[in-house]
GROMACS .gro file of C-alpha atoms in nm:
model
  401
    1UNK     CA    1  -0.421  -1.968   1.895
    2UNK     CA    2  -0.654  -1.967   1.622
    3UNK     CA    3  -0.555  -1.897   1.274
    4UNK     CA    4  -0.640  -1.627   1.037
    5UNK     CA    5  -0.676  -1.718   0.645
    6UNK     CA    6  -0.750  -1.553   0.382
    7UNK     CA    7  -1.029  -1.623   0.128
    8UNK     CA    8  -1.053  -1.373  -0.145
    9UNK     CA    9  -0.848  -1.055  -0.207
   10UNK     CA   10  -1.032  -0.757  -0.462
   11UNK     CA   11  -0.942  -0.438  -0.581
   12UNK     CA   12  -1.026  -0.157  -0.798
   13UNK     CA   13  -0.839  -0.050  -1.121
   14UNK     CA   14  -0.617   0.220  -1.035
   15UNK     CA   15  -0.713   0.580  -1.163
   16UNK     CA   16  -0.539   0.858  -1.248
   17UNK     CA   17  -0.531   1.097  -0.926
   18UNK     CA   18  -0.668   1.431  -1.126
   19UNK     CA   19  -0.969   1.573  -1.220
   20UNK     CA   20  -0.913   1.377  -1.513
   21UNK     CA   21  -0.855   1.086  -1.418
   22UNK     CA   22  -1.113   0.786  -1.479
   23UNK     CA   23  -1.252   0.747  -1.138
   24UNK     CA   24  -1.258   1.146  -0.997
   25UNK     CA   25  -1.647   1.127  -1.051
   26UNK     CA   26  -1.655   0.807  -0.853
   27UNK     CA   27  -1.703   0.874  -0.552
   28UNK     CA   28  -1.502   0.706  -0.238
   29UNK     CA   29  -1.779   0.496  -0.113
   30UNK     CA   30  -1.867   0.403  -0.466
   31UNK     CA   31  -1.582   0.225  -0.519
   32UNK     CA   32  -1.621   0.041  -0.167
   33UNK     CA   33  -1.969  -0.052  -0.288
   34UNK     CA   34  -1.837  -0.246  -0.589
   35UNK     CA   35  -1.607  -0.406  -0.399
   36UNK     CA   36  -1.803  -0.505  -0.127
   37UNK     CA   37  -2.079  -0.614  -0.412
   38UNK     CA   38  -1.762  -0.862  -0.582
   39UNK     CA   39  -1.707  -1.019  -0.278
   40UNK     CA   40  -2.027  -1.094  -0.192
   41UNK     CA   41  -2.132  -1.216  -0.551
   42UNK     CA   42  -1.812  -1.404  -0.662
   43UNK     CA   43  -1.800  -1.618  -0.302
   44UNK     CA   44  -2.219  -1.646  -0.335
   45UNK     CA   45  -2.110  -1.485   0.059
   46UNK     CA   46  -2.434  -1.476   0.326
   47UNK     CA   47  -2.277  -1.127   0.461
   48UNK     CA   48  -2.442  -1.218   0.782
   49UNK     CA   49  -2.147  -1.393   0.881
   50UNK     CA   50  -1.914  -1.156   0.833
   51UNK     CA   51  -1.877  -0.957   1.199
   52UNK     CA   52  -1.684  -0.621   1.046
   53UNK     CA   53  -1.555  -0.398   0.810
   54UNK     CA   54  -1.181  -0.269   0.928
   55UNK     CA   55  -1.099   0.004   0.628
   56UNK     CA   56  -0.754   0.210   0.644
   57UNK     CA   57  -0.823   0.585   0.535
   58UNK     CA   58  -0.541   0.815   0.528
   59UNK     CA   59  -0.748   1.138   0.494
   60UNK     CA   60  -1.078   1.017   0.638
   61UNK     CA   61  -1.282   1.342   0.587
   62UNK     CA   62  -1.592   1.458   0.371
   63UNK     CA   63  -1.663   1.221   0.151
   64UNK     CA   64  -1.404   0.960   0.327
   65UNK     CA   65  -1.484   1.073   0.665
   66UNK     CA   66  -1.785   1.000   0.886
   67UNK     CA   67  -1.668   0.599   0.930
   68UNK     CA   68  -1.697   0.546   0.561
   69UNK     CA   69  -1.636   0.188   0.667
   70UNK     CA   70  -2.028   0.186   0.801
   71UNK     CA   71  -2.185   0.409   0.523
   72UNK     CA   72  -1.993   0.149   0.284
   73UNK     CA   73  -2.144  -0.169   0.441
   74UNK     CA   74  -2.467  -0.020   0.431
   75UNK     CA   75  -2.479   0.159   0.099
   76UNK     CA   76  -2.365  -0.223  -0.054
   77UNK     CA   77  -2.683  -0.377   0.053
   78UNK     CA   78  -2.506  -0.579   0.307
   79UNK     CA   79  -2.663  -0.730   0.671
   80UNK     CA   80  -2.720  -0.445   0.886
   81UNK     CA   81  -2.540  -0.697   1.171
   82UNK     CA   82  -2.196  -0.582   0.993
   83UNK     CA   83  -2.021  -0.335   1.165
   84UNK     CA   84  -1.732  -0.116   1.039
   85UNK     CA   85  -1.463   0.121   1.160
   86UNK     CA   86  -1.219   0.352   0.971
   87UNK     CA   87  -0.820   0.411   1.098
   88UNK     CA   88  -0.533   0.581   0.968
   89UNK     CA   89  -0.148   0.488   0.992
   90UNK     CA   90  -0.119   0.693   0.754
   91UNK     CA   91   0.024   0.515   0.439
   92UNK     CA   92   0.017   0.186   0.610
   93UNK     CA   93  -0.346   0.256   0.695
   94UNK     CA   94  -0.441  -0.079   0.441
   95UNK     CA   95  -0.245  -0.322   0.513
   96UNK     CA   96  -0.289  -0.191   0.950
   97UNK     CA   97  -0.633  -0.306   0.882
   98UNK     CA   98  -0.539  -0.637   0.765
   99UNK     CA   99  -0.333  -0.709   1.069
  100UNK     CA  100  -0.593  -0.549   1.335
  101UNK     CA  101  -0.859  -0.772   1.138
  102UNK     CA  102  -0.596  -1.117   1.130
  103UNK     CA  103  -0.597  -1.010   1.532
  104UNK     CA  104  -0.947  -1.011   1.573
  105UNK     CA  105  -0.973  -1.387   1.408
  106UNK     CA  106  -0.655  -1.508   1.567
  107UNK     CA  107  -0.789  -1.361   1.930
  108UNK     CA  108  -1.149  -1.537   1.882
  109UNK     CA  109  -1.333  -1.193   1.932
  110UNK     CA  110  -1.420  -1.209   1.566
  111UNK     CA  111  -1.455  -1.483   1.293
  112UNK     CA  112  -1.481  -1.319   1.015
  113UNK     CA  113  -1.371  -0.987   0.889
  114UNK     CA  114  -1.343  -0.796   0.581
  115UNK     CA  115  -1.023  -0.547   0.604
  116UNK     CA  116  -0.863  -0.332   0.348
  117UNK     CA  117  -0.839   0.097   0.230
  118UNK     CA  118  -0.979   0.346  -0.004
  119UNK     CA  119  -0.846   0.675  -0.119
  120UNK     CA  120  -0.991   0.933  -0.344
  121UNK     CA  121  -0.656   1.140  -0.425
  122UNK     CA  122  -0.831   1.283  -0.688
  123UNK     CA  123  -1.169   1.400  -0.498
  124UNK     CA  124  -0.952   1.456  -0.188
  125UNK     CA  125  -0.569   1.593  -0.179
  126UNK     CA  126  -0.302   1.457   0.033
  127UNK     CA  127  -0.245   1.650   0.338
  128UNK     CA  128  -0.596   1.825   0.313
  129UNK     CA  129  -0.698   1.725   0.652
  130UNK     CA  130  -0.437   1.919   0.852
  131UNK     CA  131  -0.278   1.749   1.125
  132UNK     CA  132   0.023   1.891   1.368
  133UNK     CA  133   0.259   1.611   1.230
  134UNK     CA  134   0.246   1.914   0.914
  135UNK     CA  135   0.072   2.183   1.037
  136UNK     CA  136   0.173   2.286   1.437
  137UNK     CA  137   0.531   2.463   1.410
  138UNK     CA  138   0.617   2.440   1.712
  139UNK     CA  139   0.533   1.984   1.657
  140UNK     CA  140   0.745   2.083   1.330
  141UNK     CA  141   1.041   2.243   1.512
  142UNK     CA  142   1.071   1.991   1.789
  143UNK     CA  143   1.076   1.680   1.631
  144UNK     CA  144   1.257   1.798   1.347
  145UNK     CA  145   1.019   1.755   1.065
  146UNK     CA  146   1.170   1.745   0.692
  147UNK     CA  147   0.847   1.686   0.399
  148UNK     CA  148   0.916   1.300   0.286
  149UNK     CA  149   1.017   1.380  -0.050
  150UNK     CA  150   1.347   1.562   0.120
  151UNK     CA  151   1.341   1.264   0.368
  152UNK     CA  152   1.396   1.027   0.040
  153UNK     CA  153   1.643   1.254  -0.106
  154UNK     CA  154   1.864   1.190   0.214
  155UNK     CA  155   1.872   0.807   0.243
  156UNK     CA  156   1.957   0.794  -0.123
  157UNK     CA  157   2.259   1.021  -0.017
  158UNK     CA  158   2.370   0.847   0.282
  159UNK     CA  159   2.314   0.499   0.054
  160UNK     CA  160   2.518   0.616  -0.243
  161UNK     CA  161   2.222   0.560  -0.441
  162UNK     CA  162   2.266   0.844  -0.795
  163UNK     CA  163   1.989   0.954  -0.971
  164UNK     CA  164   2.053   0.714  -1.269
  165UNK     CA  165   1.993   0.430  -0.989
  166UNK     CA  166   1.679   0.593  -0.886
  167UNK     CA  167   1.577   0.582  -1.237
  168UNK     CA  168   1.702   0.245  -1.322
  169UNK     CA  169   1.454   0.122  -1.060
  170UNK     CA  170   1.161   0.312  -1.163
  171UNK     CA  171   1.216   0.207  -1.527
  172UNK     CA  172   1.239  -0.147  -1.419
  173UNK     CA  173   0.904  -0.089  -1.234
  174UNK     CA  174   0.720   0.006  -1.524
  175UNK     CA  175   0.828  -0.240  -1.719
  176UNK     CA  176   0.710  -0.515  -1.507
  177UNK     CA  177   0.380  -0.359  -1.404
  178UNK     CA  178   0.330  -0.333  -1.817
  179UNK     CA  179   0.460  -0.700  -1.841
  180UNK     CA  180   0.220  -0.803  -1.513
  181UNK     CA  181  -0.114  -0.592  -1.704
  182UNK     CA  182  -0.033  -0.770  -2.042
  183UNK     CA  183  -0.001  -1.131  -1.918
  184UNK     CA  184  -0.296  -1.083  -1.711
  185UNK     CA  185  -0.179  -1.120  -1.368
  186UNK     CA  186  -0.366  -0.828  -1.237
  187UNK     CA  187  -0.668  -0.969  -1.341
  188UNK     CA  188  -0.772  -1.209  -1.057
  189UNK     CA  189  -0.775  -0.963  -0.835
  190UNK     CA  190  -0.929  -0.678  -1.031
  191UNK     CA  191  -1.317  -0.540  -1.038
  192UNK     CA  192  -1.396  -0.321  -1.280
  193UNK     CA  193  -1.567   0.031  -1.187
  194UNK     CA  194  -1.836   0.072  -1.336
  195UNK     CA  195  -2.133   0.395  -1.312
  196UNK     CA  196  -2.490   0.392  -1.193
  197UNK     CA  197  -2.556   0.307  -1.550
  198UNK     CA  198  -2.370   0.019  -1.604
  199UNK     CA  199  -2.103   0.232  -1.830
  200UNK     CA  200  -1.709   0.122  -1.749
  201UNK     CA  201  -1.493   0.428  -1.612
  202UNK     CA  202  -1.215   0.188  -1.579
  203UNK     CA  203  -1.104  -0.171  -1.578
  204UNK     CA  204  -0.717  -0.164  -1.569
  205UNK     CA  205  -0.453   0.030  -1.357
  206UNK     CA  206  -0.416   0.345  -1.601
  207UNK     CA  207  -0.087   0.512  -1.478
  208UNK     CA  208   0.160   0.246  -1.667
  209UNK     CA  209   0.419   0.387  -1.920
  210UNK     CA  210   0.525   0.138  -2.107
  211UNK     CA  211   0.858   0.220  -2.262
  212UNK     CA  212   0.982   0.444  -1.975
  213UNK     CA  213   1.340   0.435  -2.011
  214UNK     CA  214   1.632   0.583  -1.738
  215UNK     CA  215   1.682   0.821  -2.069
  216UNK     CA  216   1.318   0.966  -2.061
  217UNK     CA  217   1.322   0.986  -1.678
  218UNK     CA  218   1.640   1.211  -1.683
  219UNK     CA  219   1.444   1.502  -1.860
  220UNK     CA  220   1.240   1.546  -1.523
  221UNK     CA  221   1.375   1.805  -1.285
  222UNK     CA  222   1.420   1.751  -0.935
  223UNK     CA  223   1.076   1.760  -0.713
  224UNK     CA  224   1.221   1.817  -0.389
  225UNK     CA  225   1.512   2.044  -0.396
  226UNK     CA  226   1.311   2.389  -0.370
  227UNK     CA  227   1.170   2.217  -0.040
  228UNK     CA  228   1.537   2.175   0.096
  229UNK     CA  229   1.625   2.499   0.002
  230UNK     CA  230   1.418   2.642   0.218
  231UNK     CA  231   1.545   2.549   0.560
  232UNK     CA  232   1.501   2.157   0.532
  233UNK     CA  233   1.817   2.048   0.403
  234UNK     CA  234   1.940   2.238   0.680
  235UNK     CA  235   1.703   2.071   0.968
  236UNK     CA  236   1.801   1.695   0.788
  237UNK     CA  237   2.194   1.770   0.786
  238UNK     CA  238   2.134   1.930   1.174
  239UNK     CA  239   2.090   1.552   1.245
  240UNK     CA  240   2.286   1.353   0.973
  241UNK     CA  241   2.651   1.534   0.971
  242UNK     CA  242   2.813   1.194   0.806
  243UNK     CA  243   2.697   1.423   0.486
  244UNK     CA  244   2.732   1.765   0.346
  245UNK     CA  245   2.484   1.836   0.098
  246UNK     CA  246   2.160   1.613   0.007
  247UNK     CA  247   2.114   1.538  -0.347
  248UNK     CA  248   1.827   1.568  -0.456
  249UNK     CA  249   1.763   1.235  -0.700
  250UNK     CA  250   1.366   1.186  -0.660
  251UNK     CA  251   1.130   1.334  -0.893
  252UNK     CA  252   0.774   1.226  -1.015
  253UNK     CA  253   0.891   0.960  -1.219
  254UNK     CA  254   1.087   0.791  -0.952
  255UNK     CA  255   0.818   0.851  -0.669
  256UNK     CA  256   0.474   0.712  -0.621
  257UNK     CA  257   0.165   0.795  -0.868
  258UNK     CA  258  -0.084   0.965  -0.721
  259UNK     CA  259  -0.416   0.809  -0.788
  260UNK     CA  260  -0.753   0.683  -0.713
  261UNK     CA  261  -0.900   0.343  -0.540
  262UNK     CA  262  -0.954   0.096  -0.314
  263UNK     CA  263  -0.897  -0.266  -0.206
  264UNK     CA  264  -1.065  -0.544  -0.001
  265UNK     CA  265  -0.974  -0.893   0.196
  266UNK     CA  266  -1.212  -1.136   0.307
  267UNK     CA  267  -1.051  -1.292   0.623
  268UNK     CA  268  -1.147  -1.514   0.906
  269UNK     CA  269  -1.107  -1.837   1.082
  270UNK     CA  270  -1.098  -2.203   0.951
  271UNK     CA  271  -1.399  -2.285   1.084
  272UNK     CA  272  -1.552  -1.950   0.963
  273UNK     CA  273  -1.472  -2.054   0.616
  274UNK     CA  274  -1.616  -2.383   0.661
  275UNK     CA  275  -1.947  -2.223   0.774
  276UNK     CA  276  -1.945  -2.015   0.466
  277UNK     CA  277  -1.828  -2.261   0.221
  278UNK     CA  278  -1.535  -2.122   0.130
  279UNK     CA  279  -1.135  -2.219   0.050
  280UNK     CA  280  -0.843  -2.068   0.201
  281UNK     CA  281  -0.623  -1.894   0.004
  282UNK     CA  282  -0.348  -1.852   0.243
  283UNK     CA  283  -0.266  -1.802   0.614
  284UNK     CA  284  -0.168  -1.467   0.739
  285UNK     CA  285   0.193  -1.605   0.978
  286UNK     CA  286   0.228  -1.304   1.127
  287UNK     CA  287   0.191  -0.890   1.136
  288UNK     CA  288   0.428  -0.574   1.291
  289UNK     CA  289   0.501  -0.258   1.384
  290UNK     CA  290   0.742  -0.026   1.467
  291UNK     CA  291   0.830   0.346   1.526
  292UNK     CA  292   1.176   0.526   1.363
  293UNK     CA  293   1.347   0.838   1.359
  294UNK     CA  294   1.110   1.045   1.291
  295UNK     CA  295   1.296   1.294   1.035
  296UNK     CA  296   1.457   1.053   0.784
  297UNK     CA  297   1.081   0.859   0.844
  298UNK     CA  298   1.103   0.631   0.592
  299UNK     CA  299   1.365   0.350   0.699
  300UNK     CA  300   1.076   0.173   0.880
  301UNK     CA  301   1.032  -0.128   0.659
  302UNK     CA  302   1.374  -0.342   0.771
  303UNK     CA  303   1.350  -0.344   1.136
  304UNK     CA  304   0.940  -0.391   1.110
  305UNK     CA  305   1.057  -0.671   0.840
  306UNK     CA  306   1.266  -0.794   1.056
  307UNK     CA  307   1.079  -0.806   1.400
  308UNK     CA  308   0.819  -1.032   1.198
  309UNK     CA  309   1.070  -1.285   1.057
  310UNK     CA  310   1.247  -1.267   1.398
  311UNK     CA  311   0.925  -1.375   1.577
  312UNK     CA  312   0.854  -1.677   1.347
  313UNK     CA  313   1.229  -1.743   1.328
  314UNK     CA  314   1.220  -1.688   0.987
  315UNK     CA  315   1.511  -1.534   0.774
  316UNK     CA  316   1.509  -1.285   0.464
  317UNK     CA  317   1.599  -1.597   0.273
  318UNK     CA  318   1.308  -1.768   0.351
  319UNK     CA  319   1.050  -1.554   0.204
  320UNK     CA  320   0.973  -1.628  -0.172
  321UNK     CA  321   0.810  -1.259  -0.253
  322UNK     CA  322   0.838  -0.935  -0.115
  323UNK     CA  323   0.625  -0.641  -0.177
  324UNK     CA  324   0.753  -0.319  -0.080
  325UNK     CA  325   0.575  -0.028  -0.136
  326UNK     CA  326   0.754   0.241  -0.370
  327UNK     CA  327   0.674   0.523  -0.181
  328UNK     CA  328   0.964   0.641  -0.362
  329UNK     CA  329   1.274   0.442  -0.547
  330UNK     CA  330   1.502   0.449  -0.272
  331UNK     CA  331   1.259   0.272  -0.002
  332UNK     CA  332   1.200  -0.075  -0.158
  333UNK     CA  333   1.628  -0.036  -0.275
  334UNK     CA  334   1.766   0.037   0.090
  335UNK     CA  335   1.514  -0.201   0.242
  336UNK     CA  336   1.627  -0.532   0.041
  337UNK     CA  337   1.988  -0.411   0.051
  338UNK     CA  338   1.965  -0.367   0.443
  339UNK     CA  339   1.810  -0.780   0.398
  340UNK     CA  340   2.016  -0.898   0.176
  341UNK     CA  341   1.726  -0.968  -0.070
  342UNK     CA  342   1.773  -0.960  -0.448
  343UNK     CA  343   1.559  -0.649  -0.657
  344UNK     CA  344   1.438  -1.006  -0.861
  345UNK     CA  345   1.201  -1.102  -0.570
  346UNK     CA  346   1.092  -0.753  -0.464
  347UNK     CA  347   0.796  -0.636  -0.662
  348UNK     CA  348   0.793  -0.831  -0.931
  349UNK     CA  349   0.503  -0.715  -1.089
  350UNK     CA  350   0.563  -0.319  -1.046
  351UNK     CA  351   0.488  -0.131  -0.779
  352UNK     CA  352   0.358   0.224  -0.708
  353UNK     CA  353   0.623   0.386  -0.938
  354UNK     CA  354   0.432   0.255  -1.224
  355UNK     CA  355   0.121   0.167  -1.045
  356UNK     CA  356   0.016   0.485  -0.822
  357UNK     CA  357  -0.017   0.454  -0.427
  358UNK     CA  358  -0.394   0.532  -0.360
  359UNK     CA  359  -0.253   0.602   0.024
  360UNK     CA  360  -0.543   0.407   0.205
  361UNK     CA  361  -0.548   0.126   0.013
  362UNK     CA  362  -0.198   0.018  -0.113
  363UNK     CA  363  -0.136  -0.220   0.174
  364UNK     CA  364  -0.393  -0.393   0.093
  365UNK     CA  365  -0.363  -0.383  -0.259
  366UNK     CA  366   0.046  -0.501  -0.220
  367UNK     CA  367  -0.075  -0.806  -0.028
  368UNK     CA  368  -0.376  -0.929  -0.217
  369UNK     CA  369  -0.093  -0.886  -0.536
  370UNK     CA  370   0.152  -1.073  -0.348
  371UNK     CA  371  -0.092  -1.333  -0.278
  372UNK     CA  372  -0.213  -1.363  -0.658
  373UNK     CA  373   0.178  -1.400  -0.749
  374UNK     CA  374   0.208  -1.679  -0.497
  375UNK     CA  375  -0.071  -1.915  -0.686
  376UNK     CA  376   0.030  -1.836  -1.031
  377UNK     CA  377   0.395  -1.932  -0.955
  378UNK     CA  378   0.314  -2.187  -0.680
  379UNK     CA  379   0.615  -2.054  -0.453
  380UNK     CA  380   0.489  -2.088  -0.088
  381UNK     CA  381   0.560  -1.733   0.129
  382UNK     CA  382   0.549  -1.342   0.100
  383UNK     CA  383   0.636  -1.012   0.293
  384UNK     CA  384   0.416  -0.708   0.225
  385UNK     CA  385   0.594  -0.404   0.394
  386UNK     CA  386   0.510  -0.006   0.379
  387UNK     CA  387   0.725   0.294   0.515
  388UNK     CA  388   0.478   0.561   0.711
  389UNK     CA  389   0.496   0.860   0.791
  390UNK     CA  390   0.613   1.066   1.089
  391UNK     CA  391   0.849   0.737   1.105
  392UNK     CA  392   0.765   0.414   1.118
  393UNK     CA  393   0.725   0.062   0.966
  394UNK     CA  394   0.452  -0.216   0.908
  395UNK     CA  395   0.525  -0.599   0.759
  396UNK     CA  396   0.303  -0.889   0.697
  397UNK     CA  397   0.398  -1.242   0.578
  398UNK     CA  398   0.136  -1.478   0.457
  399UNK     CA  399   0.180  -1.892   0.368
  400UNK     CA  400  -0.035  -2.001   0.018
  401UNK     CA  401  -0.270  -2.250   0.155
   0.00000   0.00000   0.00000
């Protein structure tokens, strides 16, 4: 089998997710364009060599639709020989392209790829294009559908976890990401956005709150409990009778940001690399999948977590870092209490609580983190893992070369 490595790992600052945020006037396949022009320029790359462009997209319409992938390539000046194609897993979507890209090395029907997201949350709202997972009824009332938020609300019930927990975890996740920004550890990885002037809209991550305390968080009310009181409490407890109420813990200072950008992985075989001139960073070990129950939806990340450890006959304890994306506080919590893994080794640098989840792109951006953390603290292995929606679970664990 041929291995898949990883040279170089990229991503934008990310932006506030509003009209007001610094990159709403940047369009999506602007920010792929500066990407794709850092890669090229910091690695002195001859693009030629690079066979594709796999890009997760989790609402891949106007401006993101029409295989932004392609337009991207194109629109960064690169060989016309590169090809590119856009998928969604929906919040997995970035790191999905990562492992379809480390399959296309590892398989020998590509040698080189370039795999990552984008998401324009600002330009383009979540859930605005459709889809019967939220939209058909009659999909809603058969498979039992609950809006994730509500779906959160419920594993921190049935896990005991309060809302001061909840918001002992988020505080914690600020704190680090505001640690991580001021020590610089972001800044490998980083490419500032800049306009078709030259001007900076952004160069750092600009959803941090430094000094969030589980004090300020308890002024926010409760985002999800209108939702359950109007019929999906009820369609959750149809299922989970251990319970008899949800609480309802998660609000937006314990959930993911909602922002703008976009990430990028060079990837591709040894000799690939050697063609190119370029070092291996690390070695992607090995990539899953799974489906879950459909209505709690987000308890994917411990058996997909586990299916990849299981298959390199690995154990929890023998990963050094895990990323796990803080789709809300509860995820990342239940996931390394189901391991056994200690909260030090899961996201040590923040995660979307303090960072924002730019949906396309967060896989990507959690692994090319992990990686970074890996060479500044010389430890040797990590586990980048997302929760998806409609029920299911993604994992990746890469070696530092």
């Amino acid at each position: 089998m041929i291995e898949a490595y990883i040279y170089d790992a990229v991503r934008t600052p990310r932006g506030k997710g509003k009209k007001d945020g610094s990159l709403h006037q940047a369009t999506p396949v602007w920010l792929l364009r500066t990407l794709l022009q850092a890669l090229q320029q910091r690695n002195d790359l001859d693009t030629s060599l690079v066979d594709d462009l796999v890009l997760g997209c989790v609402t891949p319409i106007g401006e993101q639709g029409a295989d932004i992938a392609r337009t991207a390539v194109l629109d960064a000046g690169w060989a016309e020989t590169v090809a590119g194609v856009t998928l969604s897993r929906f919040c997995a979507s970035g790191l999905e392209a990562i492992n379809l890209a480390t399959a296309k090395i590892m398989s020998g029907m590509e040698d080189m790829v370039v795999a990552g997201g984008v998401e324009s949350m600002s330009r383009w709202a979540m859930g605005s294009d459709g889809g019967a997972w939220i939209m058909d009824p009659r999909v809603n009332n058969a498979l039992s559908f609950i809006p994730q938020g509500v779906s959160a609300d419920l594993i921190a019930t049935l896990e005991g976890f309060s809302r001061q927990d909840l918001d002992a975890f988020a505080a914690e996740s600020h704190r680090r990401a505001a640690l991580a920004q001021a020590e610089g550890r972001f800044d490998k990885s980083v490419i500032p956005v800049k306009d078709i002037a030259g001007l900076t809209m952004l160069a750092k991550d600009e959803t941090i709150r430094q000094g969030t305390s589980v004090e300020s968080l308890a002024k926010l009310n409760s985002s999800f409990e209108m939702m359950g009181t109007m019929g999906f409490d009820a369609t959750a407890l149809d299922k989970y009778t251990t319970i008899e109420k949800i609480n309802h813990g998660h609000h937006a200072g314990n959930s993911s940001g909602i922002v703008d950008g976009a990430a990028l992985l060079l990837l591709g075989s040894k000799e690939a690399g050697i063609k190119a001139g370029l070092k291996p960073r690390a070695k992607v070990r090995m990539a899953s999948v799974i489906g879950s129950e459909p209505t709690i939806m987000l308890t994917g990340p411990t058996p997909a977590c586990q299916k990849a450890l299981n298959k390199l006959g690995m154990t929890p304890g023998d990963i050094d870092l895990w990323e796990v994306n803080e789709a809300f506080a509860t995820v990342p919590m239940k996931t390394a209490r189901d391991l056994g893994v200690s909260l030090d080794r899961v996201n040590v640098n923040g995660g979307a609580i303090a960072l924002g989840h730019p949906l396309g792109a967060t896989g990507a951006i959690i692994l090319g983190t992990a990686l970074d953390e890996l060479e500044r603290t010389g430890k040797a292995t990590a586990l980048a893992s997302l929760c998806i929606g409609a029920g299911m679970g993604i994992a990746t664990i890469i070696e530092r070369v």
